PDB file of C-alpha atoms in Angstrom:
ATOM      1  CA  MET A   1      -0.110   0.101   0.302  1.00  0.00           C
ATOM      2  CA  GLY A   2       1.661   3.388  -1.070  1.00  0.00           C
ATOM      3  CA  ALA A   3       2.191   5.668   1.766  1.00  0.00           C
ATOM      4  CA  GLY A   4       0.107   8.161   0.383  1.00  0.00           C
ATOM      5  CA  ALA A   5      -2.855  10.032   2.103  1.00  0.00           C
ATOM      6  CA  TRP A   6      -4.958   8.134   1.082  1.00  0.00           C
ATOM      7  CA  GLY A   7      -3.099   4.726   1.598  1.00  0.00           C
ATOM      8  CA  THR A   8      -2.018   6.481   5.068  1.00  0.00           C
ATOM      9  CA  ALA A   9      -5.138   6.384   6.336  1.00  0.00           C
ATOM     10  CA  VAL A  10      -6.565   3.131   5.558  1.00  0.00           C
ATOM     11  CA  ALA A  11      -3.578   1.846   6.851  1.00  0.00           C
ATOM     12  CA  LYS A  12      -3.632   3.453  10.009  1.00  0.00           C
ATOM     13  CA  VAL A  13      -7.439   1.382   9.667  1.00  0.00           C
ATOM     14  CA  LEU A  14      -6.412  -1.485   9.515  1.00  0.00           C
ATOM     15  CA  ALA A  15      -3.327  -1.509  11.959  1.00  0.00           C
ATOM     16  CA  ASP A  16      -5.655  -0.294  14.249  1.00  0.00           C
ATOM     17  CA  GLY A  17      -8.305  -3.377  13.487  1.00  0.00           C
ATOM     18  CA  GLY A  18      -4.613  -5.336  14.192  1.00  0.00           C
ATOM     19  CA  ASN A  19      -3.829  -6.351  11.025  1.00  0.00           C
ATOM     20  CA  GLU A  20       0.113  -6.463   9.853  1.00  0.00           C
ATOM     21  CA  VAL A  21       0.265  -3.303   7.393  1.00  0.00           C
ATOM     22  CA  ARG A  22       3.409  -2.719   4.670  1.00  0.00           C
ATOM     23  CA  LEU A  23       3.262   0.841   3.213  1.00  0.00           C
ATOM     24  CA  TRP A  24       5.928   2.051   0.491  1.00  0.00           C
ATOM     25  CA  ALA A  25       7.101   4.926   0.250  1.00  0.00           C
ATOM     26  CA  ARG A  26       8.910   6.869  -2.718  1.00  0.00           C
ATOM     27  CA  ARG A  27      10.235   9.169  -0.266  1.00  0.00           C
ATOM     28  CA  GLN A  28      13.540   7.889   1.708  1.00  0.00           C
ATOM     29  CA  GLN A  29      12.684  10.701   4.538  1.00  0.00           C
ATOM     30  CA  VAL A  30       8.816   9.575   4.529  1.00  0.00           C
ATOM     31  CA  ALA A  31      10.226   5.925   4.932  1.00  0.00           C
ATOM     32  CA  GLU A  32      12.518   7.263   7.736  1.00  0.00           C
ATOM     33  CA  GLU A  33      10.091   8.649   9.682  1.00  0.00           C
ATOM     34  CA  ILE A  34       7.350   5.283   9.386  1.00  0.00           C
ATOM     35  CA  ASN A  35      10.098   3.321  10.302  1.00  0.00           C
ATOM     36  CA  ALA A  36      11.324   5.037  13.435  1.00  0.00           C
ATOM     37  CA  ALA A  37       8.043   7.351  15.185  1.00  0.00           C
ATOM     38  CA  ARG A  38       4.998   4.969  13.373  1.00  0.00           C
ATOM     39  CA  THR A  39       3.837   8.138  12.435  1.00  0.00           C
ATOM     40  CA  ASN A  40       3.117   9.953   8.260  1.00  0.00           C
ATOM     41  CA  ALA A  41       3.117  13.629   9.820  1.00  0.00           C
ATOM     42  CA  ALA A  42       2.591  14.541   6.078  1.00  0.00           C
ATOM     43  CA  TYR A  43      -0.225  13.548   4.949  1.00  0.00           C
ATOM     44  CA  LEU A  44      -1.641  12.665   8.627  1.00  0.00           C
ATOM     45  CA  PRO A  45      -0.117  14.526  11.858  1.00  0.00           C
ATOM     46  CA  GLU A  46      -1.710  13.115  14.643  1.00  0.00           C
TER      47      GLU A  46
END
């Protein structure tokens, strides 16, 4: 699933439901943030 706005929102719903989710990000910075902080602030702020 892509790490854009739509993919991040759907991934959050799935993960909150106990499912394992993988996101693919084109930008290294986005991938690093997701891996380190488990957030994607650019598309889904807290």
